Amino acid sequence: MRLWITRTRPAARETADRLAALGHDPVIAPLLAVRVLGGEGPVPAHAALAFTSRNAVAVWAGISPDRALPVFCVGDATAGAARAVGFTDVHSAYGDARALAALIRKAAPGPVLVPGPARPAADLAALVGPDVPVLPRAVYETVEAYIAAPTPVDGILFHSARAAGAFARLHADFAPGRIALALSEAVAAPLEALGFSSVRIAARPDEDALLDTLRPETLGKPPGPV
C-alpha cells in the first residue's frame, strides 16, 4: 500500500522506514511542524522530568544539558528517545497520559517538570492530582504545515489529534475512498465524518499497534477499534 505519513519530522522518517520494511510505499508529508519556543522565566525547582512525546525530549535536550534526574515517559518510543540523548534513569508508562499520571503518582521523588507543547493534548497536572506537583513548561509548539496532499495514496497514518484536525480542515475532500489509520480513538474523532472508506484505530496508543492495523486480516474488518 502507498501510505501518507502525517506526523512531524524526524519521527516521520522512522515510521517510513518501518513501513518500507513491511513492504509498503511510504510518503512523508507532515501536516504539523515543530517550532521551538524561547521559554519565559526561570525553571522552577524540580526533582524529575516527564515527557509526553519524542518532540519534547528532543527540544528539552537542546535547552538543558542536565541528564541526572529521573525521567518519566508516556511510552517506550519516548523513553527510547530520552535514553538516546543521555538520560539513564528512565521510566516508561507503556501507554497514554493517564498511564503516565499513574506512574508519576507512584514513583516520582518530588515535583515533576514537564517540558512540552504549548497546547498539550491532556492536562497532566490534573490527571496526577494534588499529591505530586506537576510543573508544565511550554518549550515548543506544533503549527500546521500547509502542504499539498500527496497523490495517489491508499491510506493515511495519523499519530496525533492535532494532525487529524489539520487534515480535517485542510484536506477533508481527500478522504473518500481511502483508509485512515489512527493511533487512538481521540485521534480518530476528527476523521470519522470525512468519508474515509475505513477508519482503523490502534488497539493501544503506540506505533506497533498502529502498524498492526495494516495487517490484511485487520483491513478486512469493519470500521472501529481493532
PDB file of C-alpha atoms in Angstrom, residues 6-14 30-37 50-63 73-74 77-82 85 87 114-118 137-143 159-160 162-163:
ATOM      1  CA  THR A   6       1.303  12.947   8.516  1.00  0.00           C
ATOM      2  CA  ARG A   7       3.441  13.124  11.686  1.00  0.00           C
ATOM      3  CA  THR A   8       6.261  15.602  12.301  1.00  0.00           C
ATOM      4  CA  ARG A   9       9.882  15.047  11.356  1.00  0.00           C
ATOM      5  CA  PRO A  10      12.206  13.394  12.322  1.00  0.00           C
ATOM      6  CA  ALA A  11       9.830  10.759  13.744  1.00  0.00           C
ATOM      7  CA  ALA A  12       8.127  10.524  10.338  1.00  0.00           C
ATOM      8  CA  ARG A  13      11.363   9.139   8.873  1.00  0.00           C
ATOM      9  CA  GLU A  14      11.412   6.327  11.435  1.00  0.00           C
ATOM     10  CA  PRO A  30       3.860  16.219   7.651  1.00  0.00           C
ATOM     11  CA  LEU A  31       0.740  18.190   8.480  1.00  0.00           C
ATOM     12  CA  LEU A  32       2.488  19.728  11.500  1.00  0.00           C
ATOM     13  CA  ALA A  33       5.873  21.274  12.167  1.00  0.00           C
ATOM     14  CA  VAL A  34       7.661  21.842  15.481  1.00  0.00           C
ATOM     15  CA  ARG A  35       8.603  25.407  16.432  1.00  0.00           C
ATOM     16  CA  VAL A  36      10.898  25.798  19.431  1.00  0.00           C
ATOM     17  CA  LEU A  37       9.860  28.421  21.980  1.00  0.00           C
ATOM     18  CA  ALA A  50       8.229  13.942  32.410  1.00  0.00           C
ATOM     19  CA  PHE A  51       7.914  13.769  28.644  1.00  0.00           C
ATOM     20  CA  THR A  52       4.754  13.136  26.656  1.00  0.00           C
ATOM     21  CA  SER A  53       6.445  12.929  23.245  1.00  0.00           C
ATOM     22  CA  ARG A  54       9.747  12.476  21.467  1.00  0.00           C
ATOM     23  CA  ASN A  55       9.489  16.047  20.263  1.00  0.00           C
ATOM     24  CA  ALA A  56       9.521  17.195  23.891  1.00  0.00           C
ATOM     25  CA  VAL A  57      12.630  15.103  24.567  1.00  0.00           C
ATOM     26  CA  ALA A  58      14.461  16.498  21.550  1.00  0.00           C
ATOM     27  CA  VAL A  59      13.621  20.124  22.313  1.00  0.00           C
ATOM     28  CA  TRP A  60      14.447  19.879  26.027  1.00  0.00           C
ATOM     29  CA  ALA A  61      17.734  18.113  25.272  1.00  0.00           C
ATOM     30  CA  GLY A  62      18.720  21.159  23.245  1.00  0.00           C
ATOM     31  CA  ILE A  63      17.801  23.507  26.088  1.00  0.00           C
ATOM     32  CA  CYS A  73       7.864   8.952  29.722  1.00  0.00           C
ATOM     33  CA  VAL A  74       4.450   8.296  28.240  1.00  0.00           C
ATOM     34  CA  ALA A  77       9.295   5.322  21.986  1.00  0.00           C
ATOM     35  CA  THR A  78       9.588   8.438  24.130  1.00  0.00           C
ATOM     36  CA  ALA A  79      11.642   6.530  26.697  1.00  0.00           C
ATOM     37  CA  GLY A  80      13.972   5.363  23.944  1.00  0.00           C
ATOM     38  CA  ALA A  81      14.409   8.939  22.767  1.00  0.00           C
ATOM     39  CA  ALA A  82      15.273  10.005  26.322  1.00  0.00           C
ATOM     40  CA  VAL A  85      20.041  11.822  24.383  1.00  0.00           C
ATOM     41  CA  PHE A  87      19.206  10.105  30.281  1.00  0.00           C
ATOM     42  CA  VAL A 114       7.011  18.628  32.143  1.00  0.00           C
ATOM     43  CA  PRO A 115       8.660  20.301  29.134  1.00  0.00           C
ATOM     44  CA  GLY A 116       6.196  20.004  26.309  1.00  0.00           C
ATOM     45  CA  PRO A 117       3.949  21.667  23.754  1.00  0.00           C
ATOM     46  CA  ALA A 118       2.216  24.987  24.222  1.00  0.00           C
ATOM     47  CA  ARG A 137       6.641  24.292  30.770  1.00  0.00           C
ATOM     48  CA  ALA A 138       5.932  25.119  27.134  1.00  0.00           C
ATOM     49  CA  VAL A 139       9.125  24.624  25.133  1.00  0.00           C
ATOM     50  CA  TYR A 140       7.665  24.141  21.656  1.00  0.00           C
ATOM     51  CA  GLU A 141       4.521  24.492  19.651  1.00  0.00           C
ATOM     52  CA  THR A 142       3.200  22.490  16.756  1.00  0.00           C
ATOM     53  CA  VAL A 143       1.931  24.549  13.851  1.00  0.00           C
ATOM     54  CA  HIS A 159      -0.308   9.832  15.160  1.00  0.00           C
ATOM     55  CA  SER A 160      -1.996  12.793  16.873  1.00  0.00           C
ATOM     56  CA  ARG A 162      -3.652  17.761  16.064  1.00  0.00           C
ATOM     57  CA  ALA A 163      -2.632  16.166  12.758  1.00  0.00           C
TER      58      ALA A 163
END
